């Protein structure tokens, strides 16, 4: 029997009416794919999985496990639906954002340095509790971060591109920035977000404020942020930078008030179970002839 | 007018019927304390605040801002009520516990080491999401940690000294330990908790499990834990150790899978606003002739 669905993993719950083939994006794809109607793309395998489109004459729908699909759209055959992986990385990014915030507030760079010197030297630290956190970017990642922050009794001030009830618009940043302890940026890389936090915005923050970025490095003026951190006036905890990778000779690396991780917020174990659960839901919908979730075309 | 309440901070909301004096535990205490009926002890000032009891003939109630009060009880004049600071440190300890868990899961020692070498080298990490966390010690700190863990979509398995609906008893540890990814210890230092997690309990944990301790170091057999971490079989993230401070020549300091902080989980900014809010509530109750909260005598 020829496969009707092509999947990246063998260990999925598949409705009995579907026949399956498996390809993880490595090695040679399987044969007998003429009947494949639904193709779940292997994750993190570059553009090679797209080459298979030409061998799938029965293809009706593609499931991507990434959120972005700009590269994929022009290659997708006419009439084929596309569902994306929106939300699968949210919790991974939210966890990393919280680790950056907590590490900065609770002085973890100090404790790691002391551990290397084997010294037991106590100090009082900042908290996350009771801080006022400006959450710039209030999509599904922002809301996952908010759940953590509220559990920790921080005050969350959400900001989106335009104001709506309970959410401020970016136009209000000048009034909001002087009132917060932490700015947490979760912005996509769009023409509207480039340079959103420049020298003037950073200057508007109170002394000692923490700037956290898990979105795109281009949202922040790196030179201006470096100057504020070097002066000891602001602190920074960044998973993304501009330029990226951060060059080895960049002064940010060695500043006391800076924590830098190499754009790894999205890459953790929490992705796989979520990707598998979404795939299994989509297979049930496909088998039942229902509309897929997360359709983008 | 002589003071009816003696407070450690001047910036509190005090009901109008109360007259106040302020002493922060440093320098000379104020005069004219004969009418003081309610004494809120200065925090973290050693035993010196207790010396004042003899100068307070009208004293009816004492508010301590610490959770422990064993030292204080024998010094308290007969007939004087005592309220403690239960809960004031909970969120600080919970935050630190979460920072330890997240730092270990998300490889923060690696990122800090890379930052010092100015290298941008990416890697996939564990998550907190989807892990099964054994929370041993389920008082107010344990519940504060649980709120964080649930926000992060971890599964929480609470354990207390005796089983009750929804909470396992310590007698069930042998069956529970092999089923979890993370053991988080939030135990007080009592005869029952000393050595609770010994070599056999550690051996029962699955490969790669993380042992986190923010309670008391004596709950864990340090030599057995050190051996498991040195073998690469378990990981550890500890704010408390046995002995404490950890000696400079102890092998735990330099193990790859160990994170050590110097018993500072409780000492962060989140204490003060909570201590002030409790004090203000107690002043309102005292002025209204109501029973105080957190009475321990």
XYZ file of C-alpha atoms in Angstrom:
594
model
C 0.000 0.000 0.000
C 1.427 3.423 -0.838
C 1.740 6.144 1.796
C -0.894 8.857 2.070
C 1.064 10.855 4.663
C 4.810 11.497 4.902
C 6.040 12.102 8.463
C 9.380 13.088 10.049
C 9.008 10.706 13.029
C 7.908 7.052 13.239
C 6.539 7.254 16.811
C 3.276 9.096 16.217
C -0.355 8.141 16.824
C -1.756 7.873 13.295
C -5.467 7.323 12.501
C -5.936 3.785 11.092
C -7.275 4.982 7.744
C -3.926 6.663 6.900
C -0.897 4.846 5.546
C 2.430 6.452 6.351
C 6.014 6.790 5.207
C 8.767 8.358 7.314
C 11.609 10.642 6.292
C 13.586 12.693 8.842
C 15.273 14.900 6.257
C 18.542 12.931 6.296
C 19.606 10.273 3.782
C 17.508 9.210 0.795
C 13.746 9.849 0.914
C 11.557 6.726 0.664
C 10.056 5.556 -2.642
C 6.367 5.107 -3.521
C 5.302 8.635 -2.567
C 2.853 9.112 -5.467
C -0.172 8.865 -3.150
C 1.190 11.231 -0.462
C -1.451 13.889 0.179
C -0.114 15.332 3.445
C 3.591 16.060 4.020
C 4.920 17.023 7.451
C 8.289 18.650 6.767
C 11.367 17.456 8.678
C 12.431 20.152 11.178
C 15.680 22.117 11.011
C 16.807 20.370 7.810
C 17.360 23.431 5.659
C 15.696 23.685 2.243
C 16.276 20.060 1.178
C 12.794 18.833 2.234
C 11.303 21.299 -0.280
C 12.984 19.381 -3.145
C 10.515 16.557 -2.576
C 7.494 18.625 -3.671
C 8.138 17.571 -7.312
C 7.782 13.891 -6.382
C 4.417 14.270 -4.659
C 1.780 14.583 -7.417
C -1.103 13.916 -4.983
C 0.038 16.543 -2.441
C -2.809 18.567 -0.926
C -1.338 19.946 2.316
C 2.054 20.662 3.923
C 2.744 21.055 7.639
C 5.822 23.116 8.516
C 7.144 22.897 12.096
C 8.674 26.376 11.921
C 6.820 29.620 12.513
C 8.361 31.394 9.512
C 7.448 30.285 5.971
C 8.689 33.064 3.648
C 11.298 30.756 2.052
C 8.759 28.019 1.549
C 5.848 29.876 -0.049
C 7.344 30.412 -3.531
C 8.305 26.705 -3.750
C 4.916 25.317 -2.730
C 2.945 23.821 -5.681
C -0.252 25.655 -6.654
C -3.312 24.621 -4.714
C -1.393 23.000 -1.833
C -2.443 24.225 1.631
C 0.226 25.191 4.176
C 0.024 25.041 7.981
C 2.900 26.435 10.055
C 4.478 25.652 13.446
C 3.232 28.767 15.217
C 3.539 28.334 18.981
C 5.807 25.281 19.031
C 8.805 27.315 20.225
C 6.914 29.683 22.516
C 7.588 27.932 25.774
C 11.249 27.350 24.944
C 11.760 31.051 24.252
C 9.724 32.023 27.327
C 11.828 29.766 29.565
C 15.032 31.217 28.208
C 13.724 34.769 28.643
C 12.872 34.006 32.259
C 16.288 32.441 32.848
C 17.940 35.602 31.505
C 15.781 37.840 33.724
C 16.284 35.738 36.854
C 20.028 35.263 36.257
C 20.465 39.021 36.015
C 18.234 39.866 38.996
C 19.646 37.137 41.242
C 23.321 37.814 40.322
C 24.041 34.407 38.795
C 27.120 35.609 36.854
C 28.582 36.452 40.288
C 27.772 33.008 41.713
C 29.251 31.219 38.680
C 32.440 33.301 38.959
C 32.632 32.574 42.705
C 32.121 28.870 42.069
C 35.151 28.848 39.761
C 37.174 30.467 42.568
C 35.587 28.146 45.192
C 34.508 31.082 47.340
C 31.425 31.208 49.582
C 30.725 34.940 49.728
C 27.117 35.974 50.335
C 25.316 39.063 49.009
C 21.784 40.443 48.909
C 20.273 40.550 45.407
C 17.482 42.110 43.421
C 14.225 40.148 42.971
C 11.909 39.575 40.060
C 8.919 39.864 42.411
C 7.458 43.385 42.615
C 9.344 44.598 39.555
C 7.472 46.337 36.772
C 8.215 44.595 33.472
C 7.567 46.211 30.078
C 6.799 43.296 27.752
C 7.319 44.652 24.236
C 5.794 42.147 21.821
C 2.620 40.509 23.051
C 2.008 37.519 20.802
C 1.978 33.917 21.932
C 5.601 34.030 23.232
C 4.884 37.243 25.123
C 1.842 35.680 26.766
C 3.861 32.571 27.754
C 6.436 34.882 29.378
C 3.629 36.795 31.096
C 2.312 33.611 32.760
C 5.754 33.059 34.299
C 6.108 36.691 35.387
C 2.688 36.740 37.023
C 3.477 33.489 38.889
C 6.512 35.351 40.241
C 4.409 38.364 41.322
C 5.987 40.794 38.871
C 3.817 43.498 37.330
C 3.473 43.085 33.553
C 2.936 46.056 31.218
C 2.212 44.604 27.753
C 3.019 46.571 24.600
C 2.003 45.654 21.043
C 2.384 47.492 17.742
C -0.988 49.181 18.229
C -2.891 49.798 21.458
C -5.932 47.693 22.327
C -7.829 47.220 25.594
C -5.303 46.140 28.261
C -2.348 46.460 25.869
C -0.337 49.617 25.205
C 0.823 50.639 21.739
C 4.491 51.259 20.855
C 3.599 54.940 20.508
C 3.306 55.036 24.318
C 6.912 53.835 24.876
C 8.245 57.340 25.727
C 5.849 57.619 28.694
C 6.203 53.979 29.772
C 9.997 53.504 29.696
C 10.775 55.760 32.699
C 8.304 53.772 34.860
C 9.719 50.236 34.563
C 12.482 48.107 36.093
C 12.820 45.634 33.233
C 12.232 45.892 29.453
C 11.714 42.519 27.810
C 11.788 42.554 23.998
C 10.054 39.741 22.077
C 9.803 41.407 18.679
C 9.938 39.892 15.189
C 12.386 41.284 12.614
C 10.229 43.666 10.626
C 10.870 47.134 9.176
C 8.760 48.547 12.045
C 10.855 47.004 14.845
C 14.357 47.844 13.565
C 15.947 50.338 15.937
C 12.793 50.614 18.056
C 14.930 50.847 21.206
C 17.516 53.486 20.352
C 19.675 55.834 22.408
C 16.717 58.052 23.384
C 14.590 55.101 24.549
C 17.489 53.666 26.568
C 18.174 57.079 28.093
C 14.522 57.208 29.210
C 14.950 54.091 31.386
C 15.637 54.534 35.092
C 19.106 53.844 36.530
C 19.759 50.131 36.989
C 17.038 48.993 34.594
C 17.507 45.647 32.827
C 17.134 45.288 29.039
C 16.344 41.712 27.925
C 16.110 40.725 24.256
C 14.919 37.314 23.007
C 13.363 38.577 19.756
C 15.642 40.030 17.114
C 18.894 41.884 17.771
C 18.040 44.655 15.320
C 15.316 45.985 17.658
C 18.019 47.554 19.857
C 20.763 50.057 19.030
C 23.687 47.887 20.181
C 26.204 50.760 20.379
C 23.879 52.829 22.561
C 23.108 49.865 24.831
C 26.812 49.033 25.131
C 27.541 52.613 26.192
C 24.800 52.547 28.876
C 25.981 49.179 30.262
C 29.650 50.228 30.148
C 28.690 53.322 32.174
C 27.060 51.084 34.780
C 23.714 52.801 34.245
C 21.781 49.946 32.607
C 22.065 46.151 32.622
C 21.535 43.818 29.642
C 20.688 40.142 29.138
C 20.634 39.256 25.454
C 19.998 36.101 23.449
C 20.070 38.091 20.208
C 22.426 40.848 19.115
C 23.123 43.096 16.158
C 25.420 42.086 14.527
C 24.975 38.387 15.109
C 27.072 36.428 15.986
C 28.502 39.118 18.241
C 32.118 39.616 17.039
C 34.806 38.344 19.436
C 36.217 41.845 19.829
C 32.862 43.458 20.739
C 33.050 45.304 24.100
C 29.645 43.920 25.252
C 31.149 40.469 25.892
C 33.169 41.536 28.905
C 30.950 44.124 30.586
C 29.967 43.359 34.171
C 26.313 44.163 33.625
C 25.863 42.050 30.475
C 24.740 38.449 30.022
C 25.005 37.072 26.475
C 23.716 33.748 25.115
C 24.178 32.736 21.448
C 20.600 32.891 20.048
C 19.546 29.556 21.524
C 16.260 30.531 23.226
C 14.131 28.484 20.829
C 16.247 25.324 20.780
C 15.261 23.142 23.690
C 13.546 19.834 24.399
C 10.122 21.411 24.853
C 9.820 21.720 21.057
C 9.539 18.010 20.217
C 6.546 16.947 22.323
C 4.666 20.036 21.154
C 5.572 19.405 17.511
C 4.452 15.774 17.839
C 1.172 16.719 19.523
C 0.410 19.263 16.794
C 1.253 16.712 14.077
C -1.013 14.108 15.689
C -3.878 16.618 15.909
C -3.370 17.543 12.257
C -3.359 13.866 11.190
C -6.700 13.353 12.990
C -8.133 16.434 11.284
C -6.771 15.354 7.900
C -8.184 11.815 8.272
C -11.567 13.256 9.299
C -11.609 15.656 6.351
C -11.550 18.671 8.687
C -9.759 21.999 8.206
C -6.165 21.981 9.576
C -4.990 24.235 12.447
C -2.451 27.025 11.844
C -3.309 27.359 8.157
C -1.326 30.163 6.531
C -2.279 29.341 2.925
C 2.853 61.847 73.436
C 4.609 58.563 74.112
C 4.751 55.831 71.476
C 2.308 52.927 71.560
C 4.079 51.045 68.736
C 7.793 50.696 67.995
C 8.591 50.140 64.301
C 11.748 49.380 62.286
C 10.828 51.689 59.376
C 9.432 55.229 59.280
C 7.610 54.893 55.928
C 4.595 52.813 56.960
C 0.859 53.472 56.830
C -0.073 53.694 60.529
C -3.676 53.980 61.796
C -4.249 57.494 63.258
C -5.011 56.226 66.766
C -1.464 54.823 67.142
C 1.574 56.891 68.100
C 4.867 55.530 66.857
C 8.583 55.475 67.514
C 11.143 54.092 65.043
C 14.268 52.023 65.673
C 16.024 50.113 62.912
C 18.224 48.070 65.247
C 21.302 50.263 64.765
C 22.493 53.048 67.117
C 20.726 53.980 70.348
C 17.047 53.069 70.741
C 14.663 56.004 71.264
C 13.541 57.126 74.748
C 9.992 57.296 76.116
C 9.063 53.710 75.334
C 7.053 53.091 78.548
C 3.746 53.065 76.661
C 4.907 50.765 73.808
C 2.421 47.897 73.532
C 3.431 46.505 70.100
C 7.068 46.058 69.049
C 7.992 45.149 65.476
C 11.538 43.785 65.709
C 14.235 45.172 63.389
C 15.152 42.535 60.801
C 18.537 40.826 60.512
C 19.945 42.698 63.542
C 21.016 39.700 65.622
C 19.833 39.402 69.231
C 20.276 43.069 70.189
C 16.600 44.017 69.592
C 15.645 41.490 72.287
C 17.547 43.560 74.906
C 14.824 46.199 74.674
C 12.151 43.921 76.177
C 13.184 45.043 79.679
C 12.429 48.691 78.821
C 8.914 48.033 77.541
C 6.684 47.559 80.634
C 3.449 47.974 78.609
C 4.457 45.408 75.936
C 1.583 43.139 74.827
C 2.723 41.832 71.405
C 5.906 41.355 69.366
C 6.138 40.970 65.601
C 9.220 39.133 64.327
C 10.034 39.402 60.608
C 11.831 36.037 60.578
C 10.160 32.660 60.237
C 12.235 31.042 63.022
C 11.710 32.138 66.650
C 13.454 29.495 68.784
C 16.063 32.003 70.010
C 13.422 34.573 70.846
C 10.892 32.523 72.842
C 12.887 32.144 76.096
C 13.574 35.913 76.162
C 9.990 37.026 75.590
C 8.320 38.391 78.779
C 5.436 36.347 80.181
C 2.057 37.130 78.677
C 3.452 38.832 75.550
C 2.045 37.494 72.253
C 4.417 36.704 69.379
C 3.699 36.790 65.625
C 6.370 35.573 63.186
C 7.418 36.431 59.629
C 6.194 33.230 58.049
C 5.940 33.633 54.277
C 7.979 36.827 53.914
C 10.907 34.974 52.307
C 8.870 32.486 50.301
C 8.965 34.249 47.001
C 12.663 35.052 47.289
C 13.477 31.380 47.879
C 11.075 30.278 45.132
C 12.706 32.655 42.626
C 16.141 31.380 43.490
C 15.000 27.756 43.243
C 13.580 28.454 39.797
C 16.798 30.218 38.725
C 18.797 27.155 39.789
C 16.459 24.793 37.900
C 16.381 26.917 34.740
C 20.143 27.603 34.788
C 20.822 23.872 34.944
C 18.221 22.893 32.309
C 19.134 25.681 29.909
C 22.951 25.214 30.282
C 23.691 28.675 31.711
C 27.082 27.646 33.158
C 28.072 26.872 29.563
C 26.871 30.256 28.274
C 28.672 32.141 31.064
C 31.895 30.237 30.319
C 31.502 30.959 26.594
C 30.891 34.635 27.316
C 34.204 34.834 29.144
C 35.892 33.311 26.087
C 33.811 35.531 23.732
C 32.603 32.527 21.727
C 29.229 32.224 19.970
C 28.737 28.456 19.914
C 25.140 27.217 19.835
C 23.724 24.049 21.397
C 20.342 22.461 22.001
C 19.350 22.287 25.693
C 16.969 20.591 28.056
C 13.710 22.356 28.961
C 11.807 22.812 32.186
C 8.533 22.331 30.294
C 7.262 18.722 30.279
C 9.646 17.644 33.042
C 8.282 15.811 36.060
C 9.409 17.612 39.228
C 9.351 15.985 42.663
C 8.762 18.861 45.090
C 9.874 17.542 48.489
C 8.596 19.979 51.107
C 5.175 21.419 50.357
C 4.737 24.371 52.687
C 4.322 27.968 51.578
C 7.714 28.054 49.775
C 6.911 24.802 47.989
C 3.591 26.188 46.817
C 5.258 29.392 45.561
C 7.700 27.234 43.560
C 4.785 25.149 42.269
C 3.065 28.242 40.826
C 6.204 28.990 38.807
C 6.593 25.370 37.667
C 2.982 25.129 36.532
C 3.300 28.399 34.592
C 6.226 26.705 32.809
C 4.152 23.570 32.022
C 6.195 21.261 34.219
C 4.422 18.439 36.048
C 4.621 18.859 39.839
C 4.595 15.871 42.209
C 4.309 17.293 45.749
C 5.684 15.390 48.750
C 5.145 16.266 52.432
C 6.107 14.462 55.633
C 2.803 12.588 55.631
C 0.489 11.852 52.709
C -2.751 13.797 52.306
C -5.146 14.134 49.363
C -3.114 15.338 46.356
C 0.183 15.203 48.277
C 2.460 12.167 48.617
C 4.158 11.225 51.885
C 7.940 10.808 52.216
C 7.321 7.075 52.690
C 6.482 6.962 48.959
C 9.891 8.354 47.886
C 11.281 4.942 46.821
C 8.506 4.499 44.246
C 8.489 8.160 43.140
C 12.218 8.843 42.668
C 12.674 6.630 39.564
C 9.823 8.456 37.798
C 11.057 12.069 37.909
C 13.429 14.345 35.999
C 14.049 16.849 38.783
C 14.037 16.578 42.610
C 13.559 19.918 44.317
C 14.195 19.907 48.088
C 12.598 22.615 50.246
C 12.949 20.951 53.651
C 13.495 22.477 57.085
C 16.363 21.242 59.263
C 14.664 18.744 61.555
C 15.708 15.322 62.866
C 13.282 13.784 60.322
C 14.851 15.447 57.271
C 18.548 14.806 58.008
C 19.921 12.387 55.437
C 16.506 11.931 53.800
C 18.178 11.810 50.365
C 21.005 9.328 50.822
C 22.972 7.090 48.457
C 20.032 4.708 47.916
C 17.595 7.528 47.091
C 20.082 9.120 44.669
C 20.737 5.745 43.047
C 16.971 5.412 42.473
C 16.896 8.545 40.277
C 17.056 8.116 36.493
C 20.237 8.986 34.581
C 20.610 12.725 34.031
C 18.206 13.725 36.811
C 18.743 17.103 38.493
C 18.894 17.460 42.318
C 18.078 20.978 43.542
C 18.324 21.972 47.215
C 17.142 25.320 48.628
C 16.143 23.989 52.061
C 18.866 22.661 54.325
C 22.098 20.993 53.225
C 21.752 18.182 55.749
C 18.800 16.696 53.843
C 21.234 15.279 51.257
C 24.216 12.949 51.656
C 26.819 15.266 50.111
C 29.428 12.541 49.524
C 26.921 10.330 47.698
C 25.674 13.252 45.591
C 29.239 14.294 44.756
C 30.013 10.749 43.577
C 26.906 10.649 41.323
C 27.682 14.062 39.797
C 31.377 13.218 39.355
C 30.317 10.065 37.486
C 28.181 12.216 35.159
C 25.058 10.300 36.173
C 23.237 13.055 38.096
C 23.307 16.856 38.038
C 23.077 19.169 41.074
C 22.095 22.799 41.714
C 22.538 23.688 45.375
C 22.019 26.814 47.462
C 22.673 24.839 50.662
C 25.320 22.230 51.378
C 26.568 20.036 54.189
C 29.009 21.158 55.476
C 28.264 24.838 54.969
C 30.104 26.887 53.814
C 31.349 24.294 51.369
C 35.134 23.997 52.017
C 37.356 25.411 49.282
C 38.892 21.984 48.659
C 35.553 20.183 48.246
C 35.337 18.355 44.867
C 31.725 19.535 44.240
C 32.924 23.075 43.408
C 34.547 22.106 40.112
C 32.252 19.392 38.772
C 30.726 20.078 35.368
C 27.222 19.088 36.428
C 27.133 21.170 39.633
C 25.874 24.710 40.257
C 26.579 26.120 43.734
C 25.306 29.363 45.278
C 26.242 30.408 48.840
C 22.925 30.065 50.751
C 21.475 33.317 49.454
C 18.052 32.165 48.239
C 16.179 34.094 50.941
C 18.090 37.367 50.692
C 16.548 39.489 47.973
C 14.553 42.680 47.526
C 11.200 40.907 47.547
C 11.413 40.616 51.353
C 10.994 44.305 52.208
C 7.681 45.150 50.525
C 6.181 41.940 51.937
C 7.509 42.685 55.432
C 6.084 46.206 55.229
C 2.693 45.026 54.016
C 2.494 42.442 56.829
C 3.476 45.089 59.388
C 0.827 47.490 58.090
C -1.837 44.785 58.263
C -0.781 43.938 61.818
C -0.920 47.620 62.835
C -4.491 47.865 61.512
C -5.444 44.705 63.405
C -3.747 45.931 66.577
C -5.458 49.337 66.375
C -8.839 47.638 65.840
C -8.316 45.290 68.780
C -8.308 42.249 66.457
C -6.216 39.080 66.695
C -2.870 39.341 64.863
C -1.916 37.153 61.882
C 0.902 34.569 62.140
C 0.556 34.209 65.931
C 2.959 31.585 67.260
C 2.447 32.401 70.969
